[in-house]
mmCIF file of C-alpha atoms and ligand atoms in Angstrom:
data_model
loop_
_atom_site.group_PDB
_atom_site.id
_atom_site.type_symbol
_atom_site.label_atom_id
_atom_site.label_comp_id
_atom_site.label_asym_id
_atom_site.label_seq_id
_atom_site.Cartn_x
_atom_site.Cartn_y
_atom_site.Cartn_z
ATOM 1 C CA UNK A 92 155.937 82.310 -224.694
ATOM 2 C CA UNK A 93 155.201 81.895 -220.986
ATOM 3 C CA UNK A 94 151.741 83.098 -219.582
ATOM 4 C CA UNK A 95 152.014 85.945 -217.437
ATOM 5 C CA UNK A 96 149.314 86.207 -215.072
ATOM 6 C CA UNK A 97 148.339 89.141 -212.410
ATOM 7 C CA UNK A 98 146.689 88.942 -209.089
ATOM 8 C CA UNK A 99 145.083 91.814 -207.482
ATOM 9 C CA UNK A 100 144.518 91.442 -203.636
ATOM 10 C CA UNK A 101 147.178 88.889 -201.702
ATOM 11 C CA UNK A 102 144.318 87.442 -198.986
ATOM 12 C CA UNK A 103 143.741 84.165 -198.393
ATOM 13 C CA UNK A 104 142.310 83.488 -201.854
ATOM 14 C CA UNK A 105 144.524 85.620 -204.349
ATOM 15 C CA UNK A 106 147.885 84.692 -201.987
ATOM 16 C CA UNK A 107 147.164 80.644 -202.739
ATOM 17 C CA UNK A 108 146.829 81.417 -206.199
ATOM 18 C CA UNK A 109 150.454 83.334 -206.710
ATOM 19 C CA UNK A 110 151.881 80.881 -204.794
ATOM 20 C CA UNK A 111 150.265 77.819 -206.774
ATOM 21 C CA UNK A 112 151.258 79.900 -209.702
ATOM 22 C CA UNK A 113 154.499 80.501 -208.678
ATOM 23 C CA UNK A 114 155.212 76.971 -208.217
ATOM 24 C CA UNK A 115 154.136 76.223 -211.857
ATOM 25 C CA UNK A 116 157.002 78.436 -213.163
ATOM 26 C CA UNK A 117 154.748 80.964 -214.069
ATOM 27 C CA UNK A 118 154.976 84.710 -214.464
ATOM 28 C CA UNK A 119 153.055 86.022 -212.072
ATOM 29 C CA UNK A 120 152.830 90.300 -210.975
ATOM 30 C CA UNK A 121 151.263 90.132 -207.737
ATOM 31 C CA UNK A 122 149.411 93.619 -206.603
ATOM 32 C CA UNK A 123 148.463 95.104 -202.827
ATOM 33 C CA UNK A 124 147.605 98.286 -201.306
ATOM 34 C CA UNK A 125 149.366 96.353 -198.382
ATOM 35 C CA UNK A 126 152.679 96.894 -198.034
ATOM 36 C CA UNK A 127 153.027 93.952 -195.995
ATOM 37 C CA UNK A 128 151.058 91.658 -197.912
ATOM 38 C CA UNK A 129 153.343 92.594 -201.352
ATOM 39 C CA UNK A 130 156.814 92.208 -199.281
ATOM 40 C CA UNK A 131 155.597 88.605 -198.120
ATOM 41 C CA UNK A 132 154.940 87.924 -201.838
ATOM 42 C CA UNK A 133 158.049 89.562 -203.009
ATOM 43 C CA UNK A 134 160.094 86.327 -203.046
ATOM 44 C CA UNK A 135 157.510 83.805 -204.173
ATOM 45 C CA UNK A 136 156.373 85.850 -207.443
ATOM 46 C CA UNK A 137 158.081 87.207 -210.393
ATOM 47 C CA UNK A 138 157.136 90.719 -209.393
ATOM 48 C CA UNK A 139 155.449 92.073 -206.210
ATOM 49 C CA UNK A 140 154.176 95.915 -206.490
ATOM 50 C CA UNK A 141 152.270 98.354 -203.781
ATOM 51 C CA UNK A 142 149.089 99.991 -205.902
ATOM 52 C CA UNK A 143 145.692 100.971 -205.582
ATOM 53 C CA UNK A 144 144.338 99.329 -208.419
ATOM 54 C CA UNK A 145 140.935 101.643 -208.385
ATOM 55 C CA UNK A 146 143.173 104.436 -209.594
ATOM 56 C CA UNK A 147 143.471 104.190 -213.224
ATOM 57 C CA UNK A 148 146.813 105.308 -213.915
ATOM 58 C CA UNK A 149 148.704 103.425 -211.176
ATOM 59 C CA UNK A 150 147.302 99.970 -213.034
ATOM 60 C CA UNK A 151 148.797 101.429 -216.430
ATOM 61 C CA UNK A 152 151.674 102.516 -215.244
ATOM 62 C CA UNK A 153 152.097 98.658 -214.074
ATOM 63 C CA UNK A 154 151.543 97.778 -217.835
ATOM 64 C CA UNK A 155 148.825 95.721 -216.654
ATOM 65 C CA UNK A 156 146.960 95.570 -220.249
ATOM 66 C CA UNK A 157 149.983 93.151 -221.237
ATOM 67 C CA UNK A 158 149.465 90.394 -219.018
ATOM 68 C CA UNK A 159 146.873 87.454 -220.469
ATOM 69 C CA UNK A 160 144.789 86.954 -217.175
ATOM 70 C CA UNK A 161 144.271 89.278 -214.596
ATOM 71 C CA UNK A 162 142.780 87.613 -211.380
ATOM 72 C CA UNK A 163 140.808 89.966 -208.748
ATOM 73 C CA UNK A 164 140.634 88.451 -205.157
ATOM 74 C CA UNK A 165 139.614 91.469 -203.520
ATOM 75 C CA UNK A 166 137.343 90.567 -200.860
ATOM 76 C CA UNK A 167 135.909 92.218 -198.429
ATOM 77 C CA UNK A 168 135.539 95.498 -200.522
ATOM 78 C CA UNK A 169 133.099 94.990 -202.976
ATOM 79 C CA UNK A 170 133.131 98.408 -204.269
ATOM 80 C CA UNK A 171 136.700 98.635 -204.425
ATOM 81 C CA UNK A 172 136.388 94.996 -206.380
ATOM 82 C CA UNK A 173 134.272 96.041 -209.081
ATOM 83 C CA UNK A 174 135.456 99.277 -209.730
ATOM 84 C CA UNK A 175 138.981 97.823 -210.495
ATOM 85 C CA UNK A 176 137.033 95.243 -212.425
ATOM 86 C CA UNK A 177 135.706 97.906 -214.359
ATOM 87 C CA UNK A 178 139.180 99.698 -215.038
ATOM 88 C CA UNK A 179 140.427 95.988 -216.238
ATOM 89 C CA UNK A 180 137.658 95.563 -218.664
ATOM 90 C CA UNK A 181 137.789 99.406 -220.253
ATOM 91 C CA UNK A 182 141.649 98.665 -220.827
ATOM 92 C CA UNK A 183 141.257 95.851 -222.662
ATOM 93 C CA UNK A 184 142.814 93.490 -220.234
ATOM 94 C CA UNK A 185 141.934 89.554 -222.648
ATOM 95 C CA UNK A 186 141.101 87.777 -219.395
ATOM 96 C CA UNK A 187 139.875 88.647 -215.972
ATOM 97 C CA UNK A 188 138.507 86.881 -213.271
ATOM 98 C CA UNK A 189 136.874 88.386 -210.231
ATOM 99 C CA UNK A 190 136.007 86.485 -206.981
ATOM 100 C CA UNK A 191 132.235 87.258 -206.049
ATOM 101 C CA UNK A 192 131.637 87.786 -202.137
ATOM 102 C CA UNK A 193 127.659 87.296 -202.829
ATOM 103 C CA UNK A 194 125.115 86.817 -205.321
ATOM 104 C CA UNK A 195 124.551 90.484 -206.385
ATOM 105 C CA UNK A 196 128.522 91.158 -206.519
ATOM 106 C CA UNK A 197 128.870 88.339 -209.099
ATOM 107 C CA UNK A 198 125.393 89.394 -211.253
ATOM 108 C CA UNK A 199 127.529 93.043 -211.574
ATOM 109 C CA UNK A 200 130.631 91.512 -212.011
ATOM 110 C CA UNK A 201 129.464 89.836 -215.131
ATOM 111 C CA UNK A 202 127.651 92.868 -216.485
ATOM 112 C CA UNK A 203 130.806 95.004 -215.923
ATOM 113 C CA UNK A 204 133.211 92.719 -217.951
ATOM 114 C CA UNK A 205 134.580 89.960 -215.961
ATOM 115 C CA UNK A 206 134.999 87.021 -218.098
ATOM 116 C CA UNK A 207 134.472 84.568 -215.588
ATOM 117 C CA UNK A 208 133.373 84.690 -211.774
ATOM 118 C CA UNK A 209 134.578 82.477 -209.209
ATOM 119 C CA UNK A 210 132.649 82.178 -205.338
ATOM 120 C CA UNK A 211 135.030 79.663 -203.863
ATOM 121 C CA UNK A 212 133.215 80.250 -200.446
ATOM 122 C CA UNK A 213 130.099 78.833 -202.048
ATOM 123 C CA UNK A 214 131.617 76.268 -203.925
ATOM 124 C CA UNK A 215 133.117 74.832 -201.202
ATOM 125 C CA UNK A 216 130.418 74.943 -199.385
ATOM 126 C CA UNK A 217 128.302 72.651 -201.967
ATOM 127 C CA UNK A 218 131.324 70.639 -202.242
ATOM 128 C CA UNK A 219 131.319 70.143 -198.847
ATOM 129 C CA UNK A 220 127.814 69.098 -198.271
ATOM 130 C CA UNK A 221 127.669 66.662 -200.955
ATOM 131 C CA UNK A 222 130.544 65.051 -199.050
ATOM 132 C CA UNK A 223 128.942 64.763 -195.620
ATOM 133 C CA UNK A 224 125.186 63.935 -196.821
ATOM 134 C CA UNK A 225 126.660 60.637 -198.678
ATOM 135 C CA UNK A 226 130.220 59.634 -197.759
ATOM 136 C CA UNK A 227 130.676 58.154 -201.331
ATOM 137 C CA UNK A 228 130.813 61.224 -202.374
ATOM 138 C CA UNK A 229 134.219 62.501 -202.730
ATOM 139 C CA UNK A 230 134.378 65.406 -205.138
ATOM 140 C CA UNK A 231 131.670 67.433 -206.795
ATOM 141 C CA UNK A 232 131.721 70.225 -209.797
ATOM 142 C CA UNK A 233 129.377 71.996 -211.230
ATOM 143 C CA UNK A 234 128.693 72.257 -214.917
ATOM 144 C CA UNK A 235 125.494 74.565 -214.676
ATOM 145 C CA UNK A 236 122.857 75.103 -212.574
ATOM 146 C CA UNK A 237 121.065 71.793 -213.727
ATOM 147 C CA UNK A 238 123.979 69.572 -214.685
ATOM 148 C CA UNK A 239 127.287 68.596 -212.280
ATOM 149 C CA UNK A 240 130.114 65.734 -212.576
ATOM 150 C CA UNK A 241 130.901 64.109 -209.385
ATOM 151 C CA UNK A 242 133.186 61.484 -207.851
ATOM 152 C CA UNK A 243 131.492 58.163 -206.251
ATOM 153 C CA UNK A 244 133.376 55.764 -204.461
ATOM 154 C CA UNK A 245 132.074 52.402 -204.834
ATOM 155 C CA UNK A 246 131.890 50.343 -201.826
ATOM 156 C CA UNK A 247 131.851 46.728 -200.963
ATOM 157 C CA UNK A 248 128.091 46.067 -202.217
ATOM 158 C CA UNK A 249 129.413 46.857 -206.166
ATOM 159 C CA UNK A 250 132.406 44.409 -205.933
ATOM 160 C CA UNK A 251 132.160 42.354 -209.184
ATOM 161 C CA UNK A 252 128.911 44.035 -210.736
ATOM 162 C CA UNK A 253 129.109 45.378 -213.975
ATOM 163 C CA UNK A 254 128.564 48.796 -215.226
ATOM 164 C CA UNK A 255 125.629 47.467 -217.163
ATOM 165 C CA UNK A 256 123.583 45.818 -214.561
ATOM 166 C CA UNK A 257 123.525 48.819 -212.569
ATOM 167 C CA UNK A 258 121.550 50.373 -214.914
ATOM 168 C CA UNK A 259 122.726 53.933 -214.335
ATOM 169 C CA UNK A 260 121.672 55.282 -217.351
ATOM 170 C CA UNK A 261 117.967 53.994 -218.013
ATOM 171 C CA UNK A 262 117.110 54.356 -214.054
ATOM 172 C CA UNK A 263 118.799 57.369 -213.445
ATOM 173 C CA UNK A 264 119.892 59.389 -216.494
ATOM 174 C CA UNK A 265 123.574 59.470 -215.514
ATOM 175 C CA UNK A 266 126.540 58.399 -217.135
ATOM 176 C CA UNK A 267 129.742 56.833 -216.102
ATOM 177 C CA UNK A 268 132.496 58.946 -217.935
ATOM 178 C CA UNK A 269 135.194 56.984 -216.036
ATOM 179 C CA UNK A 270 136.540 54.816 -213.415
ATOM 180 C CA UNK A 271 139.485 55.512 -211.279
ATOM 181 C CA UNK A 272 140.985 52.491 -210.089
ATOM 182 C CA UNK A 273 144.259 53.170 -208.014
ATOM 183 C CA UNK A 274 146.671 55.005 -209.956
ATOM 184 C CA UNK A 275 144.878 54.234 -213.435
ATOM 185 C CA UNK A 276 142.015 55.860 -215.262
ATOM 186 C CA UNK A 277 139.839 54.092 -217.373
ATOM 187 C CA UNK A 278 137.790 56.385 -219.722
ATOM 188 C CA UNK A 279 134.607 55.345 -221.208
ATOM 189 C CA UNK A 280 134.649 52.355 -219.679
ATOM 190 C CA UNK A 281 132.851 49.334 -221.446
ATOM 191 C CA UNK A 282 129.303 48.654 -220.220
ATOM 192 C CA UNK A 283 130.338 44.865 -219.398
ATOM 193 C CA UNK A 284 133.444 46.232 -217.441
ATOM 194 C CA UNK A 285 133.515 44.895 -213.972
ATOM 195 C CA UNK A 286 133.651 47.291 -210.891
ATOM 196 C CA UNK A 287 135.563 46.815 -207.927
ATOM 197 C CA UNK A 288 135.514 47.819 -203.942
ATOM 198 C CA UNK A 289 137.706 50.944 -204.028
ATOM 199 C CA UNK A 290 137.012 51.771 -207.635
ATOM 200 C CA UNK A 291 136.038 55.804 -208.189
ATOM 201 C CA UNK A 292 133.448 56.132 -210.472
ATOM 202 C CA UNK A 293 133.373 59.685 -211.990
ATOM 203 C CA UNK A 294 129.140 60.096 -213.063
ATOM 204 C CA UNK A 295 127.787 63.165 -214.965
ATOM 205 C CA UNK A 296 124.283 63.863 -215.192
ATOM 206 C CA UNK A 297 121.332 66.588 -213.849
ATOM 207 C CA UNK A 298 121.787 67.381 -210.263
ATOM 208 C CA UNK A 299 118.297 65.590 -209.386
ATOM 209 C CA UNK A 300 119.250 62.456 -210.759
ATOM 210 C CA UNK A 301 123.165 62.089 -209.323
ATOM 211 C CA UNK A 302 121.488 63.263 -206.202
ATOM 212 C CA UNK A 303 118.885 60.254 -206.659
ATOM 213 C CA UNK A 304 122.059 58.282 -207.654
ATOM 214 C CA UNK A 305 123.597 59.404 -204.243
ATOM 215 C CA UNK A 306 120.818 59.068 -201.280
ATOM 216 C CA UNK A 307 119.188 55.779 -202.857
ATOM 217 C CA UNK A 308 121.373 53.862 -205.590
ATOM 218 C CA UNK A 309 125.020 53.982 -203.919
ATOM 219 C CA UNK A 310 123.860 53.747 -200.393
ATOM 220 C CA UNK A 311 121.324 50.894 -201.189
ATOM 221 C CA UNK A 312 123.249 48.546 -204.239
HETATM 222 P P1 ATP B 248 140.396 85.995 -198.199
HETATM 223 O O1 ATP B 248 139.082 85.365 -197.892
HETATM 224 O O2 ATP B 248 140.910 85.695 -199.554
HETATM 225 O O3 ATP B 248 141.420 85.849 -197.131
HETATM 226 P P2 ATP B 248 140.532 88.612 -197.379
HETATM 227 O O4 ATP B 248 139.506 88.825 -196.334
HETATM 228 O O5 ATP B 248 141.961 88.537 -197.003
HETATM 229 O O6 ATP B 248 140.072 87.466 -198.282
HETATM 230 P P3 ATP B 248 140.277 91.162 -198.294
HETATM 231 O O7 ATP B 248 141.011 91.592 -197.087
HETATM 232 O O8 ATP B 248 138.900 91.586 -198.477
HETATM 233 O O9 ATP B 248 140.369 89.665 -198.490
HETATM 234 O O10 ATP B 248 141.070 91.627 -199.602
HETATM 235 C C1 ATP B 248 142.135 90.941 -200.101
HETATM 236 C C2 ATP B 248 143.286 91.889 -200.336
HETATM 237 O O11 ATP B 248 142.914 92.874 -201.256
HETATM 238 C C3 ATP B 248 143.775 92.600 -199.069
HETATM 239 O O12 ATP B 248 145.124 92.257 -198.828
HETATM 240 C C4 ATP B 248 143.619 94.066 -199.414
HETATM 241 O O13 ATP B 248 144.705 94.841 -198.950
HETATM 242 C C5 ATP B 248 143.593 94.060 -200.937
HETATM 243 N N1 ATP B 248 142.901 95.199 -201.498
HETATM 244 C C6 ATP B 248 141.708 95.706 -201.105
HETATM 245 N N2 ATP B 248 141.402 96.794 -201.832
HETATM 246 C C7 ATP B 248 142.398 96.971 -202.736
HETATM 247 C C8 ATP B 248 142.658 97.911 -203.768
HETATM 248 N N3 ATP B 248 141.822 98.904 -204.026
HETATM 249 N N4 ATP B 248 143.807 97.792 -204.471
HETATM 250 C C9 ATP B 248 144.666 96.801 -204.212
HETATM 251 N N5 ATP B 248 144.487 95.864 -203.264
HETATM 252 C C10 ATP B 248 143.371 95.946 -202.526
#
């Protein structure tokens, strides 16, 4: 059986998702205070509805205990954010995720229930500075607070070197999980494997050592 999927709050955030959602033929109940915001939604989701979702009985009377994962992108009112996150968790709801506007909104979150917590504004920020302090960087996610995966484009300098003379994982600690080369994806690729100039190499290891890897290593080889 399909999925079916809430969103609660149709900003910025909670709109994309419905309408990336949407677009994966998924069920998705989208919920506003806003009558404008649900009637712009109307035609992209399954279901578009006009509630207060702090008030108990208008989320039960939207059934919303039967849906799998309930997504909160209420923003700007944190209050109004938790206490429907609250309401979720005391109904049972089997997966919700909140987005956090700060640090202290995500530390309650969690206390209060939320299964997972997303900060897209600060994510995208680290994202985003990893990207402009080394251009090889191209993506960046974080695992933990010690431990991220990350994207390195390997320039001219590692055309024709091989994975094992550059010594990633006795210098720096990091591992190559796998190289992206055009269209394919090589996955634990061997250590006598040959990069080349336009190759992608996707590195895990703790954030001190990819950022060695990225200031001194891909700059420098
Ligand atoms: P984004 O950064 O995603 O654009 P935003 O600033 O648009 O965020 P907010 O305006 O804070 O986000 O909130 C998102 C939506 O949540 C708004 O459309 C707002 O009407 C809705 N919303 C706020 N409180 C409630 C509530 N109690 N019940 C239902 N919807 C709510």
């Amino acid at each position: 059986m399909k999925k079916q999927f809430a969103v609660i709050g149709l900003g910025r955030f909670g709109g994309s998702i419905c309408r990336a959602l949407a677009s994966e033929g998924m069920d998705v109940l989208a919920i506003d205070l806003d009558e404008e915001k649900v009637k712009e939604y109307a035609s992209i989701v399954t279901q578009a509805a006009i509630a207060d979702t702090t008030d108990e009985k208008a989320l039960k009377g939207l059934g919303i205990r039967n849906f799998d994962h309930v997504i909160v992108a209420i923003g700007d009112n944190i209050q109004a954010s938790i206490l429907t996150t609250l309401i979720l968790d005391e109904m049972d709801v089997r997966h919700i995720t909140v987005k956090a506007q700060n640090d202290y909104h995500e530390k309650v979150l969690r206390r209060i229930g939320a299964d997972e917590v997303v900060h897209p504004e600060r994510d995208i920020g680290v994202r985003i500075a990893h990207n402009v302090v080394s251009r090889n960087v191209l993506d960046y996610l974080e695992l933990s607070d010690e431990y991220s995966i990350v994207e390195l484009a390997a320039g001219n300098k590692l055309d024709g070197k091989k994975i094992i003379d550059l010594d990633l994982r006795s210098k720096y600690g990091c591992n190559i999980l796998a190289i992206k080369r055009g269209d394919d994806i090589h996955v634990s690729p061997e250590p006598e494997e040959s990069l080349q100039n336009g190759d992608v190499l996707i590195v895990i290891g703790a954030d001190e050592d990819i950022n060695r890897v990225e200031n001194y290593w891909i700059d420098e080889a």
